[in-house]
Short mmCIF file of C-alpha atoms in Angstrom, two decimals:
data_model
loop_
_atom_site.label_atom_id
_atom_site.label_comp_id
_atom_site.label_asym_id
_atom_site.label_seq_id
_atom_site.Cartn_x
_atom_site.Cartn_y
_atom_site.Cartn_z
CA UNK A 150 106.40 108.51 71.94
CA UNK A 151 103.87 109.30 74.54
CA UNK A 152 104.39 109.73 78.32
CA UNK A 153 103.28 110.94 81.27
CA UNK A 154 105.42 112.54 83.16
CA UNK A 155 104.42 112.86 86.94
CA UNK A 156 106.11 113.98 90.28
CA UNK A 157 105.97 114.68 94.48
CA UNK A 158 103.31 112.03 95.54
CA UNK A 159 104.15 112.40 98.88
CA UNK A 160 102.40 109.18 100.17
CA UNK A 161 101.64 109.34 103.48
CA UNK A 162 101.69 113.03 104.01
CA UNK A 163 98.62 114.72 105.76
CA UNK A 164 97.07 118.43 104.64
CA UNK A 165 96.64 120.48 108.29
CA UNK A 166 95.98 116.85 109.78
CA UNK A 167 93.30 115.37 107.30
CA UNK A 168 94.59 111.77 106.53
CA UNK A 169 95.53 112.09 102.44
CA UNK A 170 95.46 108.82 102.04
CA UNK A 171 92.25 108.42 100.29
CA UNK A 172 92.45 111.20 97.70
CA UNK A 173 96.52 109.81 96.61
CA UNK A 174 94.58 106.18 96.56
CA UNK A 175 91.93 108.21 93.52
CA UNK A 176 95.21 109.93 92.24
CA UNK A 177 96.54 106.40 91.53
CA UNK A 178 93.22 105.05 90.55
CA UNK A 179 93.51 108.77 88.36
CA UNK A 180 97.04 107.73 86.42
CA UNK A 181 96.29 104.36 85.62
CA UNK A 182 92.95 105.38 83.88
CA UNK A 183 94.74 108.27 81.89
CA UNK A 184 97.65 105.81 80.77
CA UNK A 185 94.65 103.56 78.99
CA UNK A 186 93.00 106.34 77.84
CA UNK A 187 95.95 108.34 76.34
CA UNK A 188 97.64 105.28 75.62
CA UNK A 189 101.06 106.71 76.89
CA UNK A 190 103.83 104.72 76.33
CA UNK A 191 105.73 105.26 79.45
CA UNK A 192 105.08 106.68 82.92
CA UNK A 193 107.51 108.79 84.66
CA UNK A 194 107.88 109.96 88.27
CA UNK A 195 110.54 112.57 89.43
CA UNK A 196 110.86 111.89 93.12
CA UNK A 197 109.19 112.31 96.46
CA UNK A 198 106.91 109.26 95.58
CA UNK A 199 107.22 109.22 99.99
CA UNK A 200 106.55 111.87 102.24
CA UNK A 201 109.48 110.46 104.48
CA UNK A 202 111.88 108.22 104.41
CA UNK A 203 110.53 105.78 106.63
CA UNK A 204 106.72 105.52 105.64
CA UNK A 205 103.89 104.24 107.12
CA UNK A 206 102.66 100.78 106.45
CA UNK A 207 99.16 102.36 104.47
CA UNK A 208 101.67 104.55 102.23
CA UNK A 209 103.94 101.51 101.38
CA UNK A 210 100.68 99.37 100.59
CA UNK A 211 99.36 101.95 98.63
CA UNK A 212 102.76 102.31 96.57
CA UNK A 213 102.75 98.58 96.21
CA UNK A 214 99.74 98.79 94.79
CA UNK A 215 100.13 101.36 91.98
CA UNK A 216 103.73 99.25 91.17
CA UNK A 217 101.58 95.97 90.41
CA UNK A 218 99.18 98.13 88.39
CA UNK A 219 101.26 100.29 86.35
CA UNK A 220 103.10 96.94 85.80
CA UNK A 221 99.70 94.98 84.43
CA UNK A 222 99.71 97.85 82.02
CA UNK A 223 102.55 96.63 80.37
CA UNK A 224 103.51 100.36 80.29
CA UNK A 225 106.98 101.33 81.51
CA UNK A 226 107.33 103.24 84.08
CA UNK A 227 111.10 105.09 85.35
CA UNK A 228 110.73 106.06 88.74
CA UNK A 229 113.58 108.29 90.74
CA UNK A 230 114.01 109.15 94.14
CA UNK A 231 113.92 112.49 95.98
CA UNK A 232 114.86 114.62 98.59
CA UNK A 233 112.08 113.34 100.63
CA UNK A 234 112.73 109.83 100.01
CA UNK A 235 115.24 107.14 101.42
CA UNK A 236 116.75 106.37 98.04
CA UNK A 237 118.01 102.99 99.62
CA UNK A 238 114.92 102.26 100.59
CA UNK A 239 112.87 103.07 97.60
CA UNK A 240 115.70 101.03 95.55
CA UNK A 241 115.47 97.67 97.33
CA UNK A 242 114.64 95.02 94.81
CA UNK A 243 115.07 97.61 91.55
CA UNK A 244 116.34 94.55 89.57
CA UNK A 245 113.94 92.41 90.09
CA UNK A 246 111.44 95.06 90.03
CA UNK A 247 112.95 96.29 86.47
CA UNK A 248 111.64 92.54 84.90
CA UNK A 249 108.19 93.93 85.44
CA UNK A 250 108.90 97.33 83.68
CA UNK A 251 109.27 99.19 86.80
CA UNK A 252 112.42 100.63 85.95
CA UNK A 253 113.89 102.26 89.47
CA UNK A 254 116.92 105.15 89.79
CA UNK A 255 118.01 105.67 92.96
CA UNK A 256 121.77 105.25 92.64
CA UNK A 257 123.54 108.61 91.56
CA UNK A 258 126.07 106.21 90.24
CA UNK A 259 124.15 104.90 87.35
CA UNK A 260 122.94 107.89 86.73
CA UNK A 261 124.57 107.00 82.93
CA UNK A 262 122.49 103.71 82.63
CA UNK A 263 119.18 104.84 80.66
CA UNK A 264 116.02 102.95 80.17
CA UNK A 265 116.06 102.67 76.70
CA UNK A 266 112.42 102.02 75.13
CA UNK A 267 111.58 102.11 70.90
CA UNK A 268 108.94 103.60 68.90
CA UNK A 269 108.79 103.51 64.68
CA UNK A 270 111.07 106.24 64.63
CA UNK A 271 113.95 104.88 66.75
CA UNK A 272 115.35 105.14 70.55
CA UNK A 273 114.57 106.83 73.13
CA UNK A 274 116.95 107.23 76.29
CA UNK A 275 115.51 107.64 79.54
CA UNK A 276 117.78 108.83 82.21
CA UNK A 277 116.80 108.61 85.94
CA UNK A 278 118.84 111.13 88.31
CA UNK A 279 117.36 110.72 91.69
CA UNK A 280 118.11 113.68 94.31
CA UNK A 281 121.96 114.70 94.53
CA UNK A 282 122.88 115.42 98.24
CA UNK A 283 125.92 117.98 97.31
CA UNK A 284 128.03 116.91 100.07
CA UNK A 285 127.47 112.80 99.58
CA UNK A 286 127.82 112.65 95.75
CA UNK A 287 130.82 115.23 95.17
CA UNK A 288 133.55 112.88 95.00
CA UNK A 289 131.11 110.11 92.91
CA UNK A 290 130.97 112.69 90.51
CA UNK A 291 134.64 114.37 91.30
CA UNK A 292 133.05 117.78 91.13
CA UNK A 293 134.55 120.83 91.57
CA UNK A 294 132.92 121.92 94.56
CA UNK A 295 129.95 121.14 97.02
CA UNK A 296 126.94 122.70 95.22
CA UNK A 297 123.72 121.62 93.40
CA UNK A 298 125.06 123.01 90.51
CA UNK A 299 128.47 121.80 90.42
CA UNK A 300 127.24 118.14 91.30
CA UNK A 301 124.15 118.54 88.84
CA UNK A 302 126.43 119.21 86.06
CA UNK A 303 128.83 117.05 86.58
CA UNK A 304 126.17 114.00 86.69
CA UNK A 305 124.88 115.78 82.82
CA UNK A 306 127.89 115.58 81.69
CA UNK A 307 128.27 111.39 82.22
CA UNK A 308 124.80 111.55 80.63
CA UNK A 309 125.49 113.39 77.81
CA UNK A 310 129.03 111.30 76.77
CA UNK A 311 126.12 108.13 77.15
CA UNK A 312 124.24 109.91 74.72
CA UNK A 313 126.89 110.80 72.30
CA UNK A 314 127.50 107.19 72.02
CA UNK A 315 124.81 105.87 70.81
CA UNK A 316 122.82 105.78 67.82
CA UNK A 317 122.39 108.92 65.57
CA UNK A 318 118.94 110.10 66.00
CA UNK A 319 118.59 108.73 69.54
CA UNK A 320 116.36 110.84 71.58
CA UNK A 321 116.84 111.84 75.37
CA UNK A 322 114.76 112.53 78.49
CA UNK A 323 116.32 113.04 82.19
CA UNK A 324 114.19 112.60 85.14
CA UNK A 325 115.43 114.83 88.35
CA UNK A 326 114.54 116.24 91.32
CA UNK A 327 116.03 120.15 91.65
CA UNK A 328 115.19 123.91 92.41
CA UNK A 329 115.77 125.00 88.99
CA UNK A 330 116.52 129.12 88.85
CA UNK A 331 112.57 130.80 87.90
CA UNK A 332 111.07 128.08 89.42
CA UNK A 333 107.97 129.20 91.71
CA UNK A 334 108.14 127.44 95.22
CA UNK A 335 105.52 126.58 97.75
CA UNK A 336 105.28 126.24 101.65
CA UNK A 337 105.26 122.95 101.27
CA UNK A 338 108.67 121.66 99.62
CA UNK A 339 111.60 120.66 101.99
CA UNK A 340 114.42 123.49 101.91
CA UNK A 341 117.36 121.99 100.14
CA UNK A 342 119.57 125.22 100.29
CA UNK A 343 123.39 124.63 99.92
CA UNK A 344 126.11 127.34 100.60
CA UNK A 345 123.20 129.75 100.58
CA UNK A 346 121.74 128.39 97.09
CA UNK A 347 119.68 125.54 96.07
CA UNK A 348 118.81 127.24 92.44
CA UNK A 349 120.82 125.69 89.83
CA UNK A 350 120.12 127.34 86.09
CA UNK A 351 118.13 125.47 83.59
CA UNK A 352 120.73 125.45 81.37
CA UNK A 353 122.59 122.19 83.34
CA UNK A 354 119.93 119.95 80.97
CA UNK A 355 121.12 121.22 77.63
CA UNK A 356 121.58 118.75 75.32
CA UNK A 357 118.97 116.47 76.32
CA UNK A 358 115.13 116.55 74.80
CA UNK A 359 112.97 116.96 77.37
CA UNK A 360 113.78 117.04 81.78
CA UNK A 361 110.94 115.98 83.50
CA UNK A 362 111.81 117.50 86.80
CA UNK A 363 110.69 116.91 90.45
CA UNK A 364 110.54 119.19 93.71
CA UNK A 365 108.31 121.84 93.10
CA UNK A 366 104.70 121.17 93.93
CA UNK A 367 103.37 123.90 91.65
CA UNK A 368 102.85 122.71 87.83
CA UNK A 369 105.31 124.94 85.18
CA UNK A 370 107.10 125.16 82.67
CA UNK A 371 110.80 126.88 82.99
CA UNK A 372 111.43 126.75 79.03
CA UNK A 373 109.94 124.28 76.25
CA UNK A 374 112.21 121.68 77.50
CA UNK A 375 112.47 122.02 80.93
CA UNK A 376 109.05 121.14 83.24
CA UNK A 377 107.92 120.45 86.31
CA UNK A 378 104.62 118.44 86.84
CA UNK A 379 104.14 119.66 89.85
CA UNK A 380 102.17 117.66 93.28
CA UNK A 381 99.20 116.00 92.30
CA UNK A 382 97.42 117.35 95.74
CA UNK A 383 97.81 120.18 97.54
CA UNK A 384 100.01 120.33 100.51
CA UNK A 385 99.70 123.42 101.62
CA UNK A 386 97.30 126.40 101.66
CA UNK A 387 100.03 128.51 99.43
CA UNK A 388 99.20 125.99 96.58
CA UNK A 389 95.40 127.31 96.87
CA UNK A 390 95.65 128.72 93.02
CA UNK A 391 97.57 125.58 91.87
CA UNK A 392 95.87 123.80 89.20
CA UNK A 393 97.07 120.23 89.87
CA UNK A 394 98.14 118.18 87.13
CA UNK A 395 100.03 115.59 85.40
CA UNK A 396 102.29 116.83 81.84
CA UNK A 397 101.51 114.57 78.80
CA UNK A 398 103.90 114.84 76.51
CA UNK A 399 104.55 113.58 72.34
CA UNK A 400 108.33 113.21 71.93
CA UNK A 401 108.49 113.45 67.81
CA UNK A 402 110.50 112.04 66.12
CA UNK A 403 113.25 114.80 65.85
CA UNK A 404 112.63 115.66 69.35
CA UNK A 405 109.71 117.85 68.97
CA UNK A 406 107.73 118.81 72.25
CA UNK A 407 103.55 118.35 72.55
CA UNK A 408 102.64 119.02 75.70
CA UNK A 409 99.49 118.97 77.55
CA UNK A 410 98.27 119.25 81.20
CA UNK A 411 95.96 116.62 82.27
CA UNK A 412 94.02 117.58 85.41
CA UNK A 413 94.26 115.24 88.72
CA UNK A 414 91.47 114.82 91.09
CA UNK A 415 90.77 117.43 93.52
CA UNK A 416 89.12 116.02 97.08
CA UNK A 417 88.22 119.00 98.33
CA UNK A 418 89.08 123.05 96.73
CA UNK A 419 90.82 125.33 99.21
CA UNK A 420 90.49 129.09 99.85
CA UNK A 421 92.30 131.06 102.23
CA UNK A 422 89.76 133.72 103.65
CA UNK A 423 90.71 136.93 104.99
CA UNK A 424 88.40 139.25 107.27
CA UNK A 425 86.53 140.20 110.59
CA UNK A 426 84.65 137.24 111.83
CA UNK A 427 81.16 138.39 111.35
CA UNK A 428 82.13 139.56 108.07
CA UNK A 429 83.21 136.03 107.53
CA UNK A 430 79.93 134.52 108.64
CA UNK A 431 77.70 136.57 107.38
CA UNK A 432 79.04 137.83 103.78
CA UNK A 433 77.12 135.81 100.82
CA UNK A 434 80.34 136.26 98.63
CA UNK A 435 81.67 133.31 100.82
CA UNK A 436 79.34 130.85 99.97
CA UNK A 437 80.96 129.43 97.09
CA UNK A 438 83.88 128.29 99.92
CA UNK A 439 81.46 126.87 102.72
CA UNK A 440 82.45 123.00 101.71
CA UNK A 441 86.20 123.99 101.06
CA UNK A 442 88.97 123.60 103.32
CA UNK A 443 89.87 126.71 104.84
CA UNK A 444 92.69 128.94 105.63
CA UNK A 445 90.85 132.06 107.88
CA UNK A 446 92.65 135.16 108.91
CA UNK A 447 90.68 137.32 111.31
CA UNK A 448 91.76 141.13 111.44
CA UNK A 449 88.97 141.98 114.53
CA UNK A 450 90.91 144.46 116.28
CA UNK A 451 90.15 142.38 119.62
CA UNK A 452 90.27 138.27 119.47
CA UNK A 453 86.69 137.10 118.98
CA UNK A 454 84.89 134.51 121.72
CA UNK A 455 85.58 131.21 120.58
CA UNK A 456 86.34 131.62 116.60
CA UNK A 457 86.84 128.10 115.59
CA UNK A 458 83.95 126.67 116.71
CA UNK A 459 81.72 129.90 115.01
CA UNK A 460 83.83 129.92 111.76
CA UNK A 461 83.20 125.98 111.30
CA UNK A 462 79.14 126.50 111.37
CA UNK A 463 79.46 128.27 108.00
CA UNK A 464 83.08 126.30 107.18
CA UNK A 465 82.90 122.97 108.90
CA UNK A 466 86.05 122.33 107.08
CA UNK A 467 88.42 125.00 108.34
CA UNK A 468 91.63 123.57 109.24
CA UNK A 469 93.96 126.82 110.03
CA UNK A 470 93.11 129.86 112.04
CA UNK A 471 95.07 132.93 112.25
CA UNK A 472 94.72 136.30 113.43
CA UNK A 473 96.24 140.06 112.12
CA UNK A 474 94.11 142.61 114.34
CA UNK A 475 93.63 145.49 111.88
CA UNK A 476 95.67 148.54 112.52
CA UNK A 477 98.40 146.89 114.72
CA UNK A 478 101.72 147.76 114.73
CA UNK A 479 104.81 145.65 114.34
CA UNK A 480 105.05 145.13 118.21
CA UNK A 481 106.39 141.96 118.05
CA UNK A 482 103.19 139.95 119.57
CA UNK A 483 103.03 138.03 116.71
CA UNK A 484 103.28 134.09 116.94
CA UNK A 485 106.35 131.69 117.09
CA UNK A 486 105.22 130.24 113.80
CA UNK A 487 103.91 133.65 111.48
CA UNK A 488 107.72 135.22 112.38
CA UNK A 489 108.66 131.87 110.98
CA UNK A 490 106.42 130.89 108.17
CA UNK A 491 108.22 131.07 104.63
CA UNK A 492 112.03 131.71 106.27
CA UNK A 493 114.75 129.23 105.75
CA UNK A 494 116.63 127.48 108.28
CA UNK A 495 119.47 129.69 107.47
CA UNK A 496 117.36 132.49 108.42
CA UNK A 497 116.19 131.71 111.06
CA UNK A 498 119.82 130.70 112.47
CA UNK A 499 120.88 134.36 111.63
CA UNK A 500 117.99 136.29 112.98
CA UNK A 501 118.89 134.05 116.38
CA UNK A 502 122.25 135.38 116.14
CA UNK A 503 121.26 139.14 116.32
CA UNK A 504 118.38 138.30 119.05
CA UNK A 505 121.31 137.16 121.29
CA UNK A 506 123.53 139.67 120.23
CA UNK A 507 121.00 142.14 121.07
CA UNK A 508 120.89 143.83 117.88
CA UNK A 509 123.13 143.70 114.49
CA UNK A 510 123.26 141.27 111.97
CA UNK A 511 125.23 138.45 111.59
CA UNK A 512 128.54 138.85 109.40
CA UNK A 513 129.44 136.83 106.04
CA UNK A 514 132.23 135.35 108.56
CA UNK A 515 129.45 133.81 110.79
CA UNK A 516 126.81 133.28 107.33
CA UNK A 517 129.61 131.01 106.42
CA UNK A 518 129.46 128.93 110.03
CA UNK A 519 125.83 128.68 109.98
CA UNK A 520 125.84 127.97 106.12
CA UNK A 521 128.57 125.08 106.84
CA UNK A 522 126.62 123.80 109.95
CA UNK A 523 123.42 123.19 108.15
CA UNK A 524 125.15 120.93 105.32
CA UNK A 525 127.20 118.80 107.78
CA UNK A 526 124.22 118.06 109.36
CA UNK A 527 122.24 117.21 106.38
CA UNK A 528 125.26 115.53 105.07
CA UNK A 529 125.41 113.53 108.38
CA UNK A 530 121.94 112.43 107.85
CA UNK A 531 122.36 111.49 104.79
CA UNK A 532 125.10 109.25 105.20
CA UNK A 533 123.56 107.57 108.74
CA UNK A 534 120.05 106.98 106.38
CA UNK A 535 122.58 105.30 103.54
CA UNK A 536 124.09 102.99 106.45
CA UNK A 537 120.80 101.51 107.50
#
């Protein structure tokens, strides 16, 4: 059995301000023509298929468009939600929606309940897992603690009694949306950090075939079994070495894995660029990146006269502009958002504690209040987005 296996849409998200609609529209336009051509037998999407939960109108259209074509296919397609979705939201209608072949999963509960599709060779179970909010789904799953891990495995291991009950021979593929440990992240993912950790180990999908995993937007592959397809468009200018692309996989008949990465449409490259302004404008080995968008870092020791404006003559399409004089020390003049770029809320909370403290870290005693703040907030969301 063939599928594609797919991940982190994110429609209605913008890169730097450029309106994404347009290249997600070609990304759809991109699927549908791969199903035909690699006559897949299923399509699968691991979450984030919205940037937020409540998105705009042009995203929703657009998503009710690629439903009605992947469902004049006549090709299956499981679909879970993620950490950026509103799995309530995403979920209306999954009933009705499932007559068409549109097979929605975003109810932790029935996490158990596979799609179950046949080729020559027998079954094949596929079992949706949408994004498990530690702190909402402990007690649906009775696990032994609040932690991706403990929740994660504790949902496996209803899916794996499922699987022991049916048919010898019956092959198995989860869909969820995790930070699994030797994953690679971006700048772009949502942090989903609990008690400190948001890893959980690879090992939590034993048993099962093949997890086609959501949440990070960089394609790779943690073992054989275990794969994430990664966003098909950049999001950030950290993904600027990504190649984007979609998994298609051959399930054999004894659960043998074929896998191959088939390449998603690319609206525009990116390059991050790194220099003295004239440098920039005037060095031929930048040529290749004039009609890419651009990430520029300018190390002139004083702040050139109007950069933006100079650097978008060469690179009309530069969309970030920083600046690291050369030779400066730490001296603390750097902006609000470069002391913050790539640290996690937690972080951030901690390095505010020994600002205010004037100096000292803080203790595992107050890591444990911050940590415990942070998920009863997200918890709190959580549970106000269920009641609406």
């Amino acid at each position: 059995m063939k599928f594609l296996h797919t991940s982190d849409w994110h429609l209605g998200r913008s890169f730097h301000r450029v309106n994404m609609l347009g290249a997600q529209a070609a990304f759809v336009d991109h699927l549908v023509e791969a199903v035909r051509e690699h006559e897949a037998d299923a399509v699968l999407v691991a979450g984030d298929v919205y940037d937020r939960a409540v998105p705009p109108l042009p995203a929703v259209e657009l998503y009710d468009r690629a439903l009605h074509r992947l469902a004049d296919l006549g090709v299956p397609t499981v679909m879970i939600s993620g950490n950026h979705d509103s799995a309530r939201r995403l979920g209306v209608g999954a009933g009705l929606i499932g007559r068409a072949g549109i097979h929605l999963r975003t109810d932790p509960a029935g996490c158990a309940d596979p799609v179950v599709l046949a080729d020559v060779h027998g079954d094949v179970a596929f079992y949706g897992l949408p994004y498990l909010e530690p702190a909402l789904v402990k007690d649906t799953f009775a696990a032994e603690k609040v932690s991706h891990e403990a929740v994660l495995g504790a949902a496996m291991d209803r899916i794996r009694a499922d699987l022991a009950g049916r048919a010898p021979g019956t092959r198995s593929v989860v869909l969820a949306h995790a930070f699994v440990t030797g994953g690679q992240a971006s700048d772009s993912e949502r942090d989903i950090a609990v008690g400190g950790v948001e890893a959980v180990p690879a090992s939590v999908f034993d048993g099962v075939d093949y997890a086609a995993l959501g949440h990070l937007h960089g394609c790779q592959t943690i073992n054989e079994r275990v794969r994430y397809s990664g966003s098909p468009l950049a999001y950030s200018f950290s993904e600027t070495a990504h190649r984007k692309t979609m998994w298609l996989i051959d399930l054999g008949p004894a659960g043998e894995i074929t896998a191959e990465r088939i390449d998603t449409p690319v609206p525009r490259p990116l390059a991050r660029l790194r220099g003295r302004l004239e440098d920039l404008l005037e060095d031929p080995a930048h040529t290749a990146y004039e009609d890419s968008w651009i990430e520029a870092t300018l190390t002139d020791p004083a702040r050139p006269e109007d950069p933006m404006a100079r650097l978008a003559a060469r690179f009309p399409h530069t969309l970030s502009l920083a600046f690291d004089p050369e030779g400066r020390e730490e001296d603390g003049t750097a902006s609000y958002a470069q002391r913050l770029k790539g640290r996690s809320d937690q972080e951030i909370a901690e390095d505010f504690v020994a600002h205010v403290r004037g100096g000292g870290s803080a203790d595992e005693a107050e890591r444990a209040v911050l940590r415990g703040a942070f998920e009863a907030v997200r918890a709190e969301d959580g549970r106000q987005e269920a009641g609406r």
